Coordinates of C-alpha atoms in Angstrom, one line a residue:
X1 CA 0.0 0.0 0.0
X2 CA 1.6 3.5 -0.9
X3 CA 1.5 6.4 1.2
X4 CA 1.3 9.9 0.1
X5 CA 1.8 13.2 1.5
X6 CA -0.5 14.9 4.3
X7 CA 0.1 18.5 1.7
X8 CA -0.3 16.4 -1.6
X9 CA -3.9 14.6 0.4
X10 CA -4.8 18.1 1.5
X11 CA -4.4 19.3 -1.9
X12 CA -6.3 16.7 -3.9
X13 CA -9.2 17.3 -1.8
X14 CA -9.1 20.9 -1.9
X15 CA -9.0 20.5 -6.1
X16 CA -12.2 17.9 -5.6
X17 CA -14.0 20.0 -3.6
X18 CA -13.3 22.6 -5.8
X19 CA -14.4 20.8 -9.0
X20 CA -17.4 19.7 -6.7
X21 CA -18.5 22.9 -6.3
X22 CA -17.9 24.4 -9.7
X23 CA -20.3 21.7 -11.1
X24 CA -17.1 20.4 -12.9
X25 CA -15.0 17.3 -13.6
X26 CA -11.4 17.0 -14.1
X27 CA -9.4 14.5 -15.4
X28 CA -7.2 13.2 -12.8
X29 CA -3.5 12.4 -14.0
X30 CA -2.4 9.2 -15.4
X31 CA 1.1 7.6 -13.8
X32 CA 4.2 8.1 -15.8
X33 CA 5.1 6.0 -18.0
X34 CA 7.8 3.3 -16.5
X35 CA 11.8 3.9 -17.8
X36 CA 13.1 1.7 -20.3
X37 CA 15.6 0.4 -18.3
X38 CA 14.0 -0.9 -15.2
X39 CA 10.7 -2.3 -17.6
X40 CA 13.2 -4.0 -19.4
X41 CA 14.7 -5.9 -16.2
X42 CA 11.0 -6.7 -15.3
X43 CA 10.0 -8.0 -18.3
X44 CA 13.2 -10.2 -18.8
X45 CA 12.6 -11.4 -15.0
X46 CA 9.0 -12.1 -15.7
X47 CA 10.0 -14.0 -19.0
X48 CA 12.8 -15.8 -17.5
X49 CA 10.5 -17.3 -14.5
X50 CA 7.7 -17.9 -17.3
X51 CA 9.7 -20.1 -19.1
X52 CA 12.1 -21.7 -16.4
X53 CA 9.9 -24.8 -16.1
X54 CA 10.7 -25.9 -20.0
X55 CA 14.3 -24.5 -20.0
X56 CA 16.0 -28.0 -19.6
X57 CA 13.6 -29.5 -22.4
X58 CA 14.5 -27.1 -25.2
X59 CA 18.1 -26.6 -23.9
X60 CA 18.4 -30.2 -24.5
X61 CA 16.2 -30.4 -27.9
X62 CA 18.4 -27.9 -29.7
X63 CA 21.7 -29.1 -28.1
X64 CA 20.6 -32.6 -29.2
X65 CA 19.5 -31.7 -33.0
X66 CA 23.1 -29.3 -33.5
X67 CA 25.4 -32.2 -32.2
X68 CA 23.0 -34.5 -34.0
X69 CA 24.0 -32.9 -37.6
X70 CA 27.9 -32.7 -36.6
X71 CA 28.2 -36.3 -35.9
X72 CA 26.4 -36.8 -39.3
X73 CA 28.7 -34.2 -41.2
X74 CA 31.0 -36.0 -39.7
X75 CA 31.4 -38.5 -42.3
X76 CA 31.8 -36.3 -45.2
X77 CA 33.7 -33.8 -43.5
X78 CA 37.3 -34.4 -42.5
X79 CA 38.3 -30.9 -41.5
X80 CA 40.1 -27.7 -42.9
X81 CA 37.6 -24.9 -43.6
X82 CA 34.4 -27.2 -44.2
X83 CA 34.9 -28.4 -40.8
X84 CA 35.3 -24.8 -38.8
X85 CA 31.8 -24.1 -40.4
X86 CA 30.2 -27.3 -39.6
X87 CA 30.9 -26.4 -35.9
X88 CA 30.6 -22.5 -36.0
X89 CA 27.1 -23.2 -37.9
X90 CA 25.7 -25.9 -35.7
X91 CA 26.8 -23.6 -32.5
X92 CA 24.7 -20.8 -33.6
X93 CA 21.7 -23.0 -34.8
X94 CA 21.2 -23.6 -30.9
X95 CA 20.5 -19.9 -31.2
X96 CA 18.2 -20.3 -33.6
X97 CA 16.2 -22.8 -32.6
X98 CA 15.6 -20.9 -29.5
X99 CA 15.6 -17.3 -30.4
X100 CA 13.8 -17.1 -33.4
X101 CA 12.1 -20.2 -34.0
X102 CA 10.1 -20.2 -30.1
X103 CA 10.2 -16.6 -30.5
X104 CA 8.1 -15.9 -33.4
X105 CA 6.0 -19.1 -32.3
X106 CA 5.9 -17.3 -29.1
X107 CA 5.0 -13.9 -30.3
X108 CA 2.1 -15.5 -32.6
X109 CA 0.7 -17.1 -29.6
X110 CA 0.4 -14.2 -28.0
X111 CA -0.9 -12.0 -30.4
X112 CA -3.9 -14.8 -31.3
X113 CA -4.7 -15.0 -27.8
X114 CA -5.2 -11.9 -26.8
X115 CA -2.2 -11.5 -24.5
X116 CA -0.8 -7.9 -26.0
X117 CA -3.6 -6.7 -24.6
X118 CA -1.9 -7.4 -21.3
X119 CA 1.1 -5.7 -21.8
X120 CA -0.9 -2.4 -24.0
X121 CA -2.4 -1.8 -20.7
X122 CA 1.0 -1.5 -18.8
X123 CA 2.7 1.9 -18.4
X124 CA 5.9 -0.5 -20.4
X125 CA 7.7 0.9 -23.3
X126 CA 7.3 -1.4 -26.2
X127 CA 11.2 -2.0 -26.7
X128 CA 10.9 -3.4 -23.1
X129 CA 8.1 -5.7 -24.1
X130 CA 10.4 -6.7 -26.7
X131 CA 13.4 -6.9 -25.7
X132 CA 12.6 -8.3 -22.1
X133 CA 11.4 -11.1 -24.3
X134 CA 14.0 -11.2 -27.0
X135 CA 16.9 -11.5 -23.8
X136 CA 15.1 -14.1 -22.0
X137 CA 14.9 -16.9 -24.8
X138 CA 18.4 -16.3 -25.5
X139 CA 19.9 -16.4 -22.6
X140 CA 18.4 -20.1 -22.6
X141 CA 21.1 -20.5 -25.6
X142 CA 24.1 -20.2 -24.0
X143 CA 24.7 -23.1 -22.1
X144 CA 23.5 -25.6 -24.9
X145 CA 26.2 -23.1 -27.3
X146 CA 28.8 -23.4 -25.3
X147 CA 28.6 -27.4 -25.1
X148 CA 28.2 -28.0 -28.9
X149 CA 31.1 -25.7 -29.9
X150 CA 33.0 -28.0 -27.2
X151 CA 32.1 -31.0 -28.9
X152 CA 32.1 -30.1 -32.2
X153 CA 36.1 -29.2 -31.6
X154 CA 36.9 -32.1 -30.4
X155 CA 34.9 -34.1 -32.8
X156 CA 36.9 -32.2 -35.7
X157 CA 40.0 -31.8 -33.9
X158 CA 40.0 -28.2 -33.9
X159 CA 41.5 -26.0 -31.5
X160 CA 39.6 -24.8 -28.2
X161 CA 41.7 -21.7 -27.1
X162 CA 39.5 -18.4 -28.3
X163 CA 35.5 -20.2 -27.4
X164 CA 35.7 -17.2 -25.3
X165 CA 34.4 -15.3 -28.2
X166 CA 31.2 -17.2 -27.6
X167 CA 30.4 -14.4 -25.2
X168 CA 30.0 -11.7 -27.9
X169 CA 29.1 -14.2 -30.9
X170 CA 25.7 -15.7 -28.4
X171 CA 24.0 -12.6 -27.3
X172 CA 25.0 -10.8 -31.0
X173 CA 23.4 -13.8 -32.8
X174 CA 20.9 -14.1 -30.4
X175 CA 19.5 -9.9 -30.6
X176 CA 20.0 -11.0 -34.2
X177 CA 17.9 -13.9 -34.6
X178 CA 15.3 -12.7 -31.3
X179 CA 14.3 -9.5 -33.6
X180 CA 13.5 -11.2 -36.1
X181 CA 11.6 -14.1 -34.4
X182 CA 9.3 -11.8 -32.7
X183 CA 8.5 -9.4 -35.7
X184 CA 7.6 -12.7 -37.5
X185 CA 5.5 -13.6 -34.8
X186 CA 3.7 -10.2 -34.4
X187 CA 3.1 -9.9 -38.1
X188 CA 1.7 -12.8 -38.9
X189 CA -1.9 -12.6 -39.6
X190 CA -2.7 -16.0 -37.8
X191 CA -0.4 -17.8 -35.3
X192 CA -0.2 -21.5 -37.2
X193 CA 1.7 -18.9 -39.8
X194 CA 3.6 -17.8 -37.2
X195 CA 4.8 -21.0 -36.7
X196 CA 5.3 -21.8 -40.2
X197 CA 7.6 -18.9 -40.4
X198 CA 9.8 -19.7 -37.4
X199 CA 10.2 -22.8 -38.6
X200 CA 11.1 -21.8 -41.9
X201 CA 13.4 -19.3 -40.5
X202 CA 15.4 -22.0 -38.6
X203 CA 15.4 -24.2 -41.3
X204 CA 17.4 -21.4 -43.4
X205 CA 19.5 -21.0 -40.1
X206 CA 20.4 -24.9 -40.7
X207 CA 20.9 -25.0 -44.5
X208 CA 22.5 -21.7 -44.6
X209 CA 24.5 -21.9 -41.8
X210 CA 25.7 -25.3 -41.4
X211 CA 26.7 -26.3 -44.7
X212 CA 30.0 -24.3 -45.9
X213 CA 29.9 -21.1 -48.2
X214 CA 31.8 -22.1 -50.9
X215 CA 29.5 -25.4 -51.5
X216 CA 26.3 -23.1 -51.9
X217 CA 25.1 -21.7 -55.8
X218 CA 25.5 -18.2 -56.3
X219 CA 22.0 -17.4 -55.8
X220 CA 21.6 -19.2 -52.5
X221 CA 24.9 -17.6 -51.4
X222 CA 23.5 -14.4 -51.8
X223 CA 20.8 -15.3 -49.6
X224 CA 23.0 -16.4 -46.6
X225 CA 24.7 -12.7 -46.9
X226 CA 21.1 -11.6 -45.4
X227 CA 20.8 -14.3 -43.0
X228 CA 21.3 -12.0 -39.6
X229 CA 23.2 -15.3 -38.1
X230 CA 25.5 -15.4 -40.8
X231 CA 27.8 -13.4 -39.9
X232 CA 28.4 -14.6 -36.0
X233 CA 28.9 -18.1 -37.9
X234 CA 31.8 -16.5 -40.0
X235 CA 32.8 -14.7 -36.7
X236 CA 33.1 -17.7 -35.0
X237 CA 34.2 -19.9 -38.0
X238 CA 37.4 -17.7 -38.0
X239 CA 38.4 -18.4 -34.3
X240 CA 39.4 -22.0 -35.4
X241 CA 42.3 -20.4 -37.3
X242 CA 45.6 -21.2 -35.9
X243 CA 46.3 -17.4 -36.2
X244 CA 42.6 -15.5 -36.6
X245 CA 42.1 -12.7 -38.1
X246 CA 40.5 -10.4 -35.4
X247 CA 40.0 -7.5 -37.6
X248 CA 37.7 -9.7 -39.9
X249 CA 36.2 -11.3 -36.8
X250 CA 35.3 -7.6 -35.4
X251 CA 33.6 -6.9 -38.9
X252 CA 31.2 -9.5 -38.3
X253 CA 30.6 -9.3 -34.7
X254 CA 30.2 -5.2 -35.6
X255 CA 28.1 -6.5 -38.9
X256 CA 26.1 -8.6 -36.7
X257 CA 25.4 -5.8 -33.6
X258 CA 24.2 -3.5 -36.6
X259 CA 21.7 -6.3 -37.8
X260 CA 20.5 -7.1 -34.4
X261 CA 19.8 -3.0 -33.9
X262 CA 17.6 -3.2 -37.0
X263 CA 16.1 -6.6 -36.2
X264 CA 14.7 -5.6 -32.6
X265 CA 13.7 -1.9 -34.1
X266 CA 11.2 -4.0 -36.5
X267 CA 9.9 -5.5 -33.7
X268 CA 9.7 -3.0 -31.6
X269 CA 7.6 -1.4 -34.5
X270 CA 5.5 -4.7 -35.6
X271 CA 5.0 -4.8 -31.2
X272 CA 3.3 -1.2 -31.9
X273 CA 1.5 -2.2 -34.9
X274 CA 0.0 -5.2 -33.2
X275 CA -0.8 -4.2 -30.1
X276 CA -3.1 -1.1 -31.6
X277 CA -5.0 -3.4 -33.9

């Protein structure tokens, strides 16, 4: 229970009695509108308890399906270049699966059911909405990252020193991939669409990702240019080097903040574009 004021009590009756009098009515003042910054931690909290009950089940579903297609590209695959993408591709589609696919599936099943209307009625910024949801099914991504990059190196021999670069590459990918999970999901006119198009998105994430760049037609290549995981794949792909090339890995981790930027400002938008419909 709040507590106000005896001068702020004092004055709000003197304006009712006031209005009272007068024969008038005024409006009384709505409540500010909540920061970004500490909406944003309540929705990520809120999210993160929401989904805490299936965490183990889809941590172990996409950890399962990426170490599933390594051990299979394993027998075509010896090593070299073919191999660091194998790896760096199956890593990130852990992200994938979790980001955008149960995002947009997520998002659709919200919007279908009514739940926006929820959050519309919440003095919350939309990027909180957003975001606080984007940052809480990825964080579910790390740990199942983390443990397929391990064995994917040692499945293809390849060296373990710089996986500390997972900690930009996950949350990167993951802003990435979230953004555009959710503005699927809020766009889509019906939610079983929804979930049609996070599927299709993580099926790109798979094909595009996994299988290495210089295998792909030209036409298909160009497609994985606009694939907003590409480019922590190639980030990560490059680590394996016995000497990386940081500068090049900085392009993509840079490449791939800019992507997430634009991916989470669609959102943010299709959240708006929902929510008043």
């Amino acid at each position: 229970m709040s507590t106000l004021p005896v001068e702020a009590l004092s004055t709000g009756t003197a304006r009712t009695a006031a209005a009272g009098a007068g024969g008038e009515r005024t409006a009384a003042p709505l409540a500010p509108r909540a920061r970004l910054l500490p909406a944003l931690a309540a929705v990520y909290r809120a999210q993160l308890s929401r989904a805490r009950v299936a965490r183990i089940p889809l941590l172990f579903v996409a950890t399962f399906q990426s170490v599933g297609i390594m051990v299979l590209m394993r027998g075509v695959v010896d090593g070299g270049a073919e191999a660091r993408a194998v790896v760096a591709g199956s890593s990130v589609l852990v992200v994938a699966f979790v980001a955008l696919n149960l995002l947009a599936q997520y998002f659709g099943q919200l919007r279908a059911s009514g739940g926006l209307d929820h959050y519309a009625t919440l003095p919350v910024p939309p990027a909180a909405v957003v975001l606080g949801a984007a940052g809480a099914y990825a964080s579910f991504t790390a740990p199942g990252t983390v443990v397929t990059a391990v064995i994917g190196s040692l499945l293809f021999q390849l060296p373990l020193t710089h996986l500390w670069v997972l900690a930009a590459v996950v949350p990167l990918a993951g802003a990435a991939l979230a953004g555009l999970g959710a503005a699927l999901g809020l766009l889509a006119p019906r939610q079983e669409l929804a979930t049609l198009l996070g599927q299709l998105g993580m099926s790109a994430a798979l094909l595009l990702g996994v299988l290495p760049a210089d295998r792909l037609p030209g036409p298909i290549g160009w497609a994985r240019d606009l694939l907003p995981s590409t480019y922590g794949v190639e980030a990560l792909a490059r680590t394996f080097d016995a000497h990386p090339d940081w500068t090049a890995v900085a392009l993509d981790l840079s490449v791939c903040a800019a992507v997430g930027v634009a991916s989470l400002a669609a959102a943010t938008w299709a959240y708006r574009r929902a929510a008043v419909r």
